[in-house]
PDB file of C-alpha atoms in Angstrom:
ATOM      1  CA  UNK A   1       0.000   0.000   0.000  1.00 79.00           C
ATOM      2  CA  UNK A   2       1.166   3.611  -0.908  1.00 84.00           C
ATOM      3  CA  UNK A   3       0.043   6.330   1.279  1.00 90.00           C
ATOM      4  CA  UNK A   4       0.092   9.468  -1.002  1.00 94.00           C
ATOM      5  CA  UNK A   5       0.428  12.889   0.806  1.00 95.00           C
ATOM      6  CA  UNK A   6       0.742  16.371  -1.178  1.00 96.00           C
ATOM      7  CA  UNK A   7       1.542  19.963   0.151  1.00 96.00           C
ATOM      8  CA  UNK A   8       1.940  23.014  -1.258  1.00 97.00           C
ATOM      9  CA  UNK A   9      -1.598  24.157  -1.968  1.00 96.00           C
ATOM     10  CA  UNK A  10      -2.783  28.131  -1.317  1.00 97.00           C
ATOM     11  CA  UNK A  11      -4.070  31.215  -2.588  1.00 98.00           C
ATOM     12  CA  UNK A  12      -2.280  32.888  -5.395  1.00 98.00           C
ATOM     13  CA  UNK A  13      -2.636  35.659  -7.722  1.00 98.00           C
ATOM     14  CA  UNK A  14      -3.330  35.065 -10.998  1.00 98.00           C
ATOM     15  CA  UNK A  15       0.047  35.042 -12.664  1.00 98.00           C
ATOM     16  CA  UNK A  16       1.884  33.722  -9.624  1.00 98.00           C
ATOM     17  CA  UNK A  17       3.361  30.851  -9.275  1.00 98.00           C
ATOM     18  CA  UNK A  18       3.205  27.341  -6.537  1.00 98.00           C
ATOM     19  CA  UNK A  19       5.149  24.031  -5.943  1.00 98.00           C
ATOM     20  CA  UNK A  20       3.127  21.345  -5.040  1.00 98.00           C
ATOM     21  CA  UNK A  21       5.120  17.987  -3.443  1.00 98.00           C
ATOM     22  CA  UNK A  22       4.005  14.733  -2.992  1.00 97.00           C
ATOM     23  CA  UNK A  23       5.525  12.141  -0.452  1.00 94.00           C
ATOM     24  CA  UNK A  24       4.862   8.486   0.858  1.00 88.00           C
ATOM     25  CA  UNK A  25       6.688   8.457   3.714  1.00 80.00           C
ATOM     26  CA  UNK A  26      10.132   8.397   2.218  1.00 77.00           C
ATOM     27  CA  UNK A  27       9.249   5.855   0.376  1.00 85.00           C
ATOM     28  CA  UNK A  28      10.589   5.651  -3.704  1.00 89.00           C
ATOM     29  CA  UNK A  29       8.731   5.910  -6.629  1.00 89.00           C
ATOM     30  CA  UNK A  30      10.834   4.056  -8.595  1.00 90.00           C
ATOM     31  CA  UNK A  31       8.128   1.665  -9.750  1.00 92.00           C
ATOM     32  CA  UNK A  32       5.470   3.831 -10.269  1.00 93.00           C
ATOM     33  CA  UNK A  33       4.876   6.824 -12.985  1.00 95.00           C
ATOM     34  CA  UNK A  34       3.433   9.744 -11.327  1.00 96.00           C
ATOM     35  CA  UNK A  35       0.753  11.907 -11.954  1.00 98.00           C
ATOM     36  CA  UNK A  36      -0.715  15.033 -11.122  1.00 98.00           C
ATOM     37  CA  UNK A  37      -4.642  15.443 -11.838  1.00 98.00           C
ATOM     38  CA  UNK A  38      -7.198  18.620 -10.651  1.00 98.00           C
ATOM     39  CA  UNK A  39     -10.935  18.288 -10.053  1.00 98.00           C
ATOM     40  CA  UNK A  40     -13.334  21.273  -9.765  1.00 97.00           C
ATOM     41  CA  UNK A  41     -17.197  20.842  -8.018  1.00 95.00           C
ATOM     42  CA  UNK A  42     -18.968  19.218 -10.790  1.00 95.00           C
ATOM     43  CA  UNK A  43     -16.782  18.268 -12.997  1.00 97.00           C
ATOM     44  CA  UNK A  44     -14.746  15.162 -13.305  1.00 97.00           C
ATOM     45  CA  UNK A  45     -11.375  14.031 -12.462  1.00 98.00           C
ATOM     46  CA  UNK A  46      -9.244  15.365 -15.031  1.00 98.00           C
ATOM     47  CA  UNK A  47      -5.186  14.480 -16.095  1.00 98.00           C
ATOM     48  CA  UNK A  48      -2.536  17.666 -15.663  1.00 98.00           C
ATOM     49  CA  UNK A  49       0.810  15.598 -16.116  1.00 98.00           C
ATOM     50  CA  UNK A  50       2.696  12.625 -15.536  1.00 98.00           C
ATOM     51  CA  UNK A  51       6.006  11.756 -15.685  1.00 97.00           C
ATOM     52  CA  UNK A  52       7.492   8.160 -16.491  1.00 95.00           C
ATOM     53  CA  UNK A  53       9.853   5.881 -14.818  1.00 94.00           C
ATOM     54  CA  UNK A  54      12.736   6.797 -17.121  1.00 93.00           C
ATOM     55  CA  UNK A  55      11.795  10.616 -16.771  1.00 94.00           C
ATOM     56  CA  UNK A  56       9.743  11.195 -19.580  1.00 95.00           C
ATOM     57  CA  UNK A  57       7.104  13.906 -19.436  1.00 97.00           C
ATOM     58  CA  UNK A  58       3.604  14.587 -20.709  1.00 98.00           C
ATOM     59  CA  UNK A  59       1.064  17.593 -20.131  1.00 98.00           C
ATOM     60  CA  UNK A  60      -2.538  19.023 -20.892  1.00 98.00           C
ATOM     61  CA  UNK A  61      -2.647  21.230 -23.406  1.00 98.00           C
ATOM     62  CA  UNK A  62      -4.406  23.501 -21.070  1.00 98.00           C
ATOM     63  CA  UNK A  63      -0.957  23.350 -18.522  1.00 98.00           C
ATOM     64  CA  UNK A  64       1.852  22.786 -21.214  1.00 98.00           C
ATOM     65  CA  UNK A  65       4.137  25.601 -21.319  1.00 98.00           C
ATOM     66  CA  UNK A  66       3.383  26.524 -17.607  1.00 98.00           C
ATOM     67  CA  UNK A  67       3.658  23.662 -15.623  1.00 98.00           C
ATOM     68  CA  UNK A  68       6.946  21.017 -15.120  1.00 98.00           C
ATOM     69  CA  UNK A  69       5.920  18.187 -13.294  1.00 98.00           C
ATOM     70  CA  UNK A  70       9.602  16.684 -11.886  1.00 97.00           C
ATOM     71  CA  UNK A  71      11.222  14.120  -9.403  1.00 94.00           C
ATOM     72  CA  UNK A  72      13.931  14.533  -6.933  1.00 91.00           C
ATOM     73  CA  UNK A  73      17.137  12.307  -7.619  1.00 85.00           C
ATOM     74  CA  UNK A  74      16.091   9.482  -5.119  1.00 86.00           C
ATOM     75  CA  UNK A  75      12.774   9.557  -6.530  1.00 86.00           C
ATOM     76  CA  UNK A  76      10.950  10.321  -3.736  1.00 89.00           C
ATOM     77  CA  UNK A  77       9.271  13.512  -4.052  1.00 95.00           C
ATOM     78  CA  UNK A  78       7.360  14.514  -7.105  1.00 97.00           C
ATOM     79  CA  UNK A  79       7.005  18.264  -7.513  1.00 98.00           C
ATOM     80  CA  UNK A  80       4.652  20.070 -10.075  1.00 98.00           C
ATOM     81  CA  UNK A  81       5.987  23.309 -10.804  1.00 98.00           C
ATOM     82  CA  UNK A  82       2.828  25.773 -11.577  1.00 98.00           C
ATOM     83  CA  UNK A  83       4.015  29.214 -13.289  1.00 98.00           C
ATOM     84  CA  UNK A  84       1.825  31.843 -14.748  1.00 98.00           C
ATOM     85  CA  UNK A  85      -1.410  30.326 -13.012  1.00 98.00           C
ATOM     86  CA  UNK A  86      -4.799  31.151 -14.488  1.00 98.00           C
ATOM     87  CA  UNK A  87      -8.452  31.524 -12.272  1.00 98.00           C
ATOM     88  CA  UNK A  88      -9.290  28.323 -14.569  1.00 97.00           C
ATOM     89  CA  UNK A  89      -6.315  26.885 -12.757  1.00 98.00           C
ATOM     90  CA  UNK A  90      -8.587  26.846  -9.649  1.00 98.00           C
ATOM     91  CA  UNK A  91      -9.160  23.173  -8.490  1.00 98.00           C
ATOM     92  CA  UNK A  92      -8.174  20.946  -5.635  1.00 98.00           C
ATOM     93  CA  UNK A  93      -4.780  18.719  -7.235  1.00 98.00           C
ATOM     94  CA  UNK A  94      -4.259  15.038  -6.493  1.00 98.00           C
ATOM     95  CA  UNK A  95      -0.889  13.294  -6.732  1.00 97.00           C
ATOM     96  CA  UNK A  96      -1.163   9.630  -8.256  1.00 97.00           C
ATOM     97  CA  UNK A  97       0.928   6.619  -8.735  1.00 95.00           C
ATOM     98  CA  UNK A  98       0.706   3.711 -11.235  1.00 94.00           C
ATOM     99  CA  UNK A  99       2.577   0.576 -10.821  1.00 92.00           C
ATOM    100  CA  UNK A 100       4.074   0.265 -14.373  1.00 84.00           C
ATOM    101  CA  UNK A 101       6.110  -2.361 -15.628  1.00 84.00           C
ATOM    102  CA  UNK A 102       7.731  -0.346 -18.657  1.00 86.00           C
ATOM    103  CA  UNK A 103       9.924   2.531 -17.893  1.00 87.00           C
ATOM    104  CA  UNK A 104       8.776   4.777 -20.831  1.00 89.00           C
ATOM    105  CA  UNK A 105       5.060   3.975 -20.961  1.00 91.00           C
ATOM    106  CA  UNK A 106       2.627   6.422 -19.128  1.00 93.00           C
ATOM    107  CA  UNK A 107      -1.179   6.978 -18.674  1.00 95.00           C
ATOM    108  CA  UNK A 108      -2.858  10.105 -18.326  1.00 96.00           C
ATOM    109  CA  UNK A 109      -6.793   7.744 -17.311  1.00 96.00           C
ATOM    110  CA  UNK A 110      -7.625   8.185 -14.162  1.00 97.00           C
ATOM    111  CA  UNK A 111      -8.132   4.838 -13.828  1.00 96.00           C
ATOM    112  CA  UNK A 112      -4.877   3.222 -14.350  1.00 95.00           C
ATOM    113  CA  UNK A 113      -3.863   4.585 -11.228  1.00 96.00           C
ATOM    114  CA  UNK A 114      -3.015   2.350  -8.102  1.00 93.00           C
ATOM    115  CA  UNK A 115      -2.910   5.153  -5.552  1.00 95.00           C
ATOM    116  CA  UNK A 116      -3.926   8.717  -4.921  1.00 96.00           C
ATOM    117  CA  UNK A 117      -3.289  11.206  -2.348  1.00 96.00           C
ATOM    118  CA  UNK A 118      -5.971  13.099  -0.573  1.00 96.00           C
ATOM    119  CA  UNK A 119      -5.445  16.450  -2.671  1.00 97.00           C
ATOM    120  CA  UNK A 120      -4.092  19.702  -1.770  1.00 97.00           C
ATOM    121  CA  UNK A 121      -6.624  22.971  -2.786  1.00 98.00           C
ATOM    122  CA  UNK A 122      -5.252  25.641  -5.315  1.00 98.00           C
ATOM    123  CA  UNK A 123      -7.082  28.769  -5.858  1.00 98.00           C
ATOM    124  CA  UNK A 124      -5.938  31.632  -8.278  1.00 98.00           C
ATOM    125  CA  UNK A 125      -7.869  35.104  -8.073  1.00 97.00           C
ATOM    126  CA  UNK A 126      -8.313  36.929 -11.029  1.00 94.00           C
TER     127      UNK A 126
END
C-alpha cells in the first residue's frame, strides 16, 4: 500500500506561481509513474501531467508551457511546478501513482492509477 500525501496548496494571484510535493513516507517511486490530476465541483477528475519511470514527461494542453511536473534524484518527491497560473487553474490537485512495468510507458486515465493522495486545494484570483 502507498500512502500518497501532497503539500503546497494556497491562494495565489493570478500570474503567480506554486510548488506542489508529494511524499509516501520516504518511500521511492521508482516503480510507479506519477501523476498530477485537478478536479473542480462538478466536474470530473481530469489528467494535468505525468512523468514516467525513465523521466519522460507529458502535459494538458491547457498546462503545457506553464507547468513542469519533476522528481527529486532518489525519486521520492514529485514536484509540479505551476508558473503563470490562471483563475481556470482553480481546483483541488491530487498526486497519483501507477505501478508500471515499462519505464517509458505512461497513462494520463484516471483509472490506471493504483494510488492517490488526498489532494491539496489551489485557488488563483483573477
Amino acid at each position: 500500500q502507498v500512502q500518497l500525501v501532497e503539500s503546497g496548496g494556497g491562494l495565489v494571484q493570478a500570474g503567480g506561481s506554486l510548488r506542489l510535493s508529494c511524499g509516501a513516507s520516504g518511500r521511492t517511486f521508482s516503480s510507479y509513474a506519477m501523476a498530477w490530476f485537478r478536479q473542480t465541483p462538478g466536474k470530473e477528475r481530469e489528467f494535468v501531467a505525468v512523468i514516467s519511470r525513465s523521466g519522460n514527461t507529458y502535459y494538458a494542453d491547457s498546462v503545457k508551457g506553464r507547468f513542469t511536473i519533476s522528481t527529486d534524484n532518489a525519486k521520492i518527491t514529485v514536484y509540479l511546478q505551476m508558473n503563470s497560473l490562471k483563475p481556470e487553474d482553480t481546483a483541488v490537485y491530487y498526486c497519483a501513482a501507477d505501478r508500471m512495468l515499462s519505464r517509458y510507458y505512461y497513462s494520463t486515465a484516471v483509472s490506471d492509477y493504483d494510488y492517490w493522495g488526498q489532494g491539496t486545494q489551489v485557488t488563483v484570483s483573477s
